[in-house]
CSV table of C-alpha atoms in Angstrom, one decimal:
chain,number,residue,atom,x,y,z
A,1146,MET,CA,-23.8,12.2,-24.3
A,1147,ASP,CA,-21.0,10.5,-25.8
A,1148,PHE,CA,-18.3,12.7,-24.2
A,1149,LEU,CA,-20.3,12.4,-20.9
A,1150,THR,CA,-20.6,8.6,-21.0
A,1151,SER,CA,-16.6,8.5,-22.2
A,1152,ILE,CA,-15.9,10.2,-18.6
A,1153,ARG,CA,-18.1,8.2,-16.6
A,1154,ASN,CA,-16.3,5.2,-18.2
A,1155,ALA,CA,-13.2,6.5,-17.0
A,1156,LEU,CA,-13.8,7.0,-13.5
A,1157,VAL,CA,-13.2,3.7,-11.2
A,1158,PRO,CA,-16.4,3.5,-9.0
A,1159,VAL,CA,-15.5,3.9,-5.6
A,1160,HIS,CA,-16.9,0.8,-2.8
A,1161,LYS,CA,-19.4,2.0,-0.1
A,1162,ALA,CA,-17.0,1.2,2.7
A,1163,GLY,CA,-15.3,4.4,1.8
A,1164,TYR,CA,-18.0,6.8,1.9
A,1165,PRO,CA,-17.7,7.4,5.8
A,1166,PHE,CA,-14.0,8.0,5.8
A,1167,ILE,CA,-14.1,10.4,2.4
A,1168,ALA,CA,-16.7,12.5,4.1
A,1169,GLY,CA,-15.2,12.6,7.2
A,1170,PHE,CA,-11.9,13.9,5.6
A,1171,PHE,CA,-13.4,16.6,3.8
A,1172,ILE,CA,-15.9,17.5,6.9
A,1173,VAL,CA,-12.9,18.1,9.0
A,1174,GLY,CA,-11.2,19.8,6.5
A,1175,LEU,CA,-13.8,22.1,6.2
A,1176,LEU,CA,-14.1,23.0,9.9
A,1177,LEU,CA,-10.5,23.0,10.1
A,1178,GLY,CA,-10.6,25.8,7.1
A,1179,LEU,CA,-12.4,28.0,9.1
A,1180,LEU,CA,-9.2,28.4,11.6
A,1181,TRP,CA,-6.7,28.1,9.0
A,1182,GLU,CA,-7.2,27.9,5.0
A,1183,PRO,CA,-4.0,25.9,4.2
A,1184,LEU,CA,-5.5,23.0,6.5
A,1185,PHE,CA,-8.4,22.9,4.2
A,1186,TRP,CA,-6.2,22.0,1.0
A,1187,LEU,CA,-4.5,19.7,3.1
A,1188,PHE,CA,-7.4,17.5,4.0
A,1189,LEU,CA,-8.5,17.9,0.6
A,1190,ILE,CA,-5.8,16.3,-1.0
A,1191,LEU,CA,-6.3,13.4,1.9
A,1192,THR,CA,-10.0,13.5,0.7
A,1193,VAL,CA,-9.2,12.3,-2.9
A,1194,TRP,CA,-6.2,10.1,-1.9
A,1195,CYS,CA,-9.0,7.9,0.7
A,1196,ALA,CA,-11.2,7.7,-2.5
A,1197,TYR,CA,-8.2,6.6,-4.6
A,1198,PHE,CA,-7.6,4.0,-2.0
A,1199,PHE,CA,-11.0,2.5,-1.8
A,1200,ARG,CA,-11.3,2.6,-5.2
A,1201,ASP,CA,-13.2,-0.9,-7.1
A,1202,PRO,CA,-12.5,-1.2,-10.5
A,1203,GLU,CA,-13.9,-4.0,-12.5
A,1204,ARG,CA,-11.5,-6.8,-13.2
A,1205,VAL,CA,-11.9,-9.8,-15.9
A,1206,THR,CA,-11.2,-12.9,-14.8
A,1207,PRO,CA,-9.8,-15.8,-16.4
A,1208,GLN,CA,-12.1,-18.8,-16.1
A,1209,ALA,CA,-10.4,-22.1,-15.8
A,1210,ASP,CA,-10.5,-24.6,-12.4
A,1211,HIS,CA,-6.5,-25.2,-12.9
A,1212,ILE,CA,-5.9,-21.9,-12.2
A,1213,VAL,CA,-5.6,-19.6,-9.1
A,1214,VAL,CA,-5.9,-15.6,-9.7
A,1215,SER,CA,-4.3,-13.3,-7.4
A,1216,PRO,CA,-6.5,-12.5,-4.7
A,1217,ALA,CA,-5.0,-8.5,-4.0
A,1218,ASP,CA,-3.4,-5.8,-6.2
A,1219,GLY,CA,0.0,-5.7,-5.1
A,1220,ARG,CA,3.6,-7.3,-4.6
A,1221,VAL,CA,4.4,-10.8,-4.9
A,1222,SER,CA,6.6,-10.8,-1.1
A,1223,LEU,CA,7.2,-14.4,-0.7
A,1224,VAL,CA,6.6,-17.9,-2.2
A,1225,GLY,CA,7.5,-21.1,-0.7
A,1226,HIS,CA,6.5,-23.9,1.5
A,1227,VAL,CA,4.9,-23.2,4.8
A,1228,VAL,CA,2.7,-25.1,7.5
A,1229,PRO,CA,-1.1,-22.9,7.7
A,1230,PRO,CA,-2.0,-21.3,10.2
A,1231,ALA,CA,-3.9,-23.6,12.8
A,1232,GLU,CA,-7.3,-21.9,12.7
A,1233,LEU,CA,-7.4,-22.8,8.8
A,1234,GLN,CA,-7.9,-26.7,10.0
A,1235,LEU,CA,-5.5,-27.7,6.6
A,1236,GLY,CA,-3.1,-29.6,8.4
A,1237,ASP,CA,0.4,-29.1,10.0
A,1238,GLU,CA,2.4,-30.3,6.9
A,1239,PRO,CA,3.7,-27.3,4.5
A,1240,MET,CA,1.5,-25.8,2.0
A,1241,LEU,CA,2.6,-23.3,-1.1
A,1242,ARG,CA,2.2,-20.1,-0.3
A,1243,ILE,CA,2.2,-17.3,-1.8
A,1244,SER,CA,2.0,-13.6,-0.2
A,1245,ILE,CA,1.1,-10.6,-1.9
A,1246,PHE,CA,1.9,-6.9,0.4
A,1247,MET,CA,-0.5,-4.4,-0.6
A,1248,ASN,CA,0.6,-0.5,0.4
A,1249,VAL,CA,-1.6,2.4,0.7
A,1250,PHE,CA,-1.8,3.4,-2.7
A,1251,ASP,CA,-2.7,-0.3,-3.9
A,1252,CYS,CA,-6.4,-1.3,-4.4
A,1253,HIS,CA,-7.7,-3.4,-1.3
A,1254,ILE,CA,-10.7,-4.7,-2.6
A,1255,ASN,CA,-10.2,-8.4,-2.1
A,1256,ARG,CA,-11.3,-11.0,-4.1
A,1257,ALA,CA,-11.4,-15.0,-4.7
A,1258,PRO,CA,-8.3,-16.7,-5.9
A,1259,VAL,CA,-10.5,-19.5,-7.0
A,1260,ARG,CA,-14.5,-20.8,-7.3
A,1261,GLY,CA,-15.6,-22.7,-4.5
A,1262,GLY,CA,-17.9,-23.4,-1.2
A,1263,ILE,CA,-16.9,-21.0,1.6
A,1264,LEU,CA,-16.2,-24.1,4.3
A,1265,ARG,CA,-14.7,-21.9,7.4
A,1266,ILE,CA,-14.1,-18.3,8.1
A,1267,ALA,CA,-11.7,-17.4,11.5
A,1268,TYR,CA,-10.9,-14.1,13.0
A,1269,ARG,CA,-7.9,-13.8,15.0
A,1270,GLU,CA,-6.4,-10.5,17.2
A,1271,GLY,CA,-3.2,-10.2,17.0
A,1272,GLN,CA,-0.6,-7.4,16.5
A,1273,PHE,CA,0.1,-4.6,13.6
A,1274,LYS,CA,3.7,-5.2,12.5
A,1275,ASN,CA,4.7,-4.4,9.3
A,1276,ALA,CA,2.9,-6.4,7.2
A,1277,GLU,CA,5.9,-7.2,4.9
A,1278,LEU,CA,7.4,-9.2,7.8
A,1279,ASP,CA,7.3,-12.7,7.4
A,1280,LYS,CA,6.3,-13.1,10.9
A,1281,ALA,CA,3.7,-11.1,10.3
A,1282,SER,CA,1.5,-14.2,9.4
A,1283,GLU,CA,1.9,-15.6,12.9
A,1284,VAL,CA,1.5,-12.5,15.1
A,1285,ASN,CA,-0.5,-10.4,13.3
A,1286,GLU,CA,-4.2,-9.9,13.6
A,1287,ARG,CA,-5.6,-11.6,10.5
A,1288,SER,CA,-9.4,-12.9,8.8
A,1289,SER,CA,-8.8,-16.7,7.5
A,1290,MET,CA,-11.3,-18.3,4.9
A,1291,VAL,CA,-11.2,-21.9,3.5
A,1292,LEU,CA,-12.7,-22.6,0.3
A,1293,ALA,CA,-13.4,-25.8,-1.5
A,1294,GLY,CA,-12.2,-25.2,-4.5
A,1295,PRO,CA,-11.9,-27.1,-7.8
A,1296,PHE,CA,-8.7,-28.8,-7.1
A,1297,GLY,CA,-8.5,-29.0,-3.3
A,1298,ASP,CA,-9.3,-26.6,-0.1
A,1299,VAL,CA,-7.5,-23.1,-0.6
A,1300,GLY,CA,-6.5,-20.9,2.4
A,1301,VAL,CA,-6.8,-16.9,2.1
A,1302,VAL,CA,-5.7,-15.1,5.0
A,1303,GLN,CA,-6.0,-11.1,5.4
A,1304,ILE,CA,-3.1,-9.7,7.6
A,1305,ALA,CA,-3.6,-6.2,8.9
A,1306,GLY,CA,-0.5,-4.3,8.5
A,1307,ALA,CA,1.3,-1.6,10.8
A,1308,ILE,CA,-1.6,1.2,9.2
A,1309,ALA,CA,-4.1,-1.6,8.5
A,1310,ARG,CA,-6.5,-1.3,11.7
A,1311,ARG,CA,-9.5,-3.1,10.2
A,1312,ILE,CA,-10.2,-6.5,8.3
A,1313,VAL,CA,-13.4,-6.0,6.4
A,1314,GLY,CA,-15.5,-9.2,5.0
A,1315,PHE,CA,-18.1,-9.5,2.8
A,1316,VAL,CA,-18.6,-13.2,2.9
A,1317,ARG,CA,-19.9,-16.0,5.5
A,1318,ALA,CA,-19.5,-19.5,6.0
A,1319,GLY,CA,-21.6,-21.8,3.8
A,1320,GLY,CA,-21.6,-19.1,1.1
A,1321,SER,CA,-19.6,-20.0,-2.4
A,1322,LEU,CA,-17.7,-17.4,-4.6
A,1323,GLU,CA,-16.7,-17.4,-7.8
A,1324,ALA,CA,-12.9,-16.8,-9.0
A,1325,GLY,CA,-12.3,-13.2,-8.9
A,1326,GLU,CA,-15.3,-12.3,-6.8
A,1327,ARG,CA,-15.0,-9.8,-4.2
A,1328,TYR,CA,-15.1,-11.1,-0.7
A,1329,GLY,CA,-13.2,-8.7,1.5
A,1330,LEU,CA,-10.9,-5.5,2.1
A,1331,ILE,CA,-8.3,-4.3,4.4
A,1332,ARG,CA,-8.0,-0.5,5.4
A,1333,PHE,CA,-4.6,0.8,5.4
A,1334,GLY,CA,-2.1,-1.1,3.8
A,1335,SER,CA,-1.6,-5.0,4.8
A,1336,ARG,CA,-1.4,-8.6,2.9
A,1337,LEU,CA,-2.8,-11.6,1.7
A,1338,ASP,CA,-1.8,-15.1,2.0
A,1339,VAL,CA,-3.1,-17.8,0.1
A,1340,TYR,CA,-1.8,-21.7,1.1
A,1341,LEU,CA,-2.4,-23.7,-1.7
A,1342,PRO,CA,-2.3,-27.9,-2.0
A,1343,ASP,CA,0.0,-30.3,-3.3
A,1344,GLY,CA,0.4,-30.3,-6.9
A,1345,THR,CA,0.2,-26.3,-7.6
A,1346,VAL,CA,2.5,-24.9,-9.1
A,1347,PRO,CA,3.6,-20.8,-8.5
A,1348,ARG,CA,3.7,-18.6,-11.6
A,1349,VAL,CA,4.7,-15.4,-10.0
A,1350,ALA,CA,8.0,-14.6,-8.6
A,1351,GLU,CA,8.8,-12.2,-5.4
A,1352,GLY,CA,8.8,-8.5,-6.5
A,1353,GLN,CA,6.1,-9.7,-9.3
A,1354,ARG,CA,3.3,-6.9,-9.1
A,1355,ALA,CA,0.1,-8.6,-9.2
A,1356,VAL,CA,-3.6,-7.4,-10.3
A,1357,ALA,CA,-6.7,-8.9,-7.8
A,1358,GLY,CA,-9.1,-11.6,-10.1
A,1359,GLU,CA,-6.7,-11.0,-13.7
A,1360,THR,CA,-3.1,-12.2,-12.4
A,1361,VAL,CA,-2.6,-15.7,-12.1
A,1362,ILE,CA,-0.1,-16.5,-9.6
A,1363,ALA,CA,-0.3,-20.5,-9.8
A,1364,GLU,CA,-1.5,-23.4,-11.7
A,1365,HIS,CA,-3.0,-26.9,-10.8
A,1366,GLY,CA,-2.7,-30.0,-13.0
A,1367,GLU,CA,-2.9,-30.2,-16.6
A,1368,ARG,CA,-3.6,-27.0,-18.8
A,1369,LEU,CA,-7.2,-26.9,-20.1
A,1370,ALA,CA,-7.8,-26.0,-23.7
A,1371,THR,CA,-9.6,-22.5,-23.5
A,1372,TRP,CA,-9.5,-19.5,-20.7
A,1373,PRO,CA,-13.1,-18.0,-21.0
A,1374,SER,CA,-13.1,-14.6,-19.4
A,1375,ARG,CA,-16.1,-13.2,-16.8
A,1376,ARG,CA,-16.1,-9.4,-16.5
A,1377,ASP,CA,-16.9,-8.4,-12.9
């Protein structure tokens, strides 16, 4: 039993949103394999990749009200001050924006950067340009959320990319989230923008890798004495 438990603990869970895609790749592979065997092996590889894409690992989130944790796995693609999208209703003054780009091999489960109540969620149709481009924040399809955080309102924007065609949300306006709690995902390759209020200082640099729910990407105000952790 200890051996089986070790194997089970080593396996990363797959989010249920991925089940239809995993099953679809496998079934198509079986059918095409009847026509030509190499196609079966090709789709078997795609099935394994799909399961990997929809992995949903546990994360240990630092718990302190002055910190902001990464909402996504990926590479920090931009750190700077930008006017937030109008649908966030955060004003027309530039705010600190930290952008994280997710490629098709990154975990795509998105997590809340701070704890807080969900003030609003807004969806906007758009294009599907390369999410690494700065203009993707303006022209691409996106879903925006505003959290009433411990030190002010925080905007989080899920941006579809050239491959991503579906933004999935798990929450609704009026609810609440803990820092590091799952709130959505994007299929397949995309970007997350976080807009932070005055007094917030970035703690990551462009090009750095971030881990959703664990990497501290910014801080606000004075440091707290302790950083307990919560496993989710």
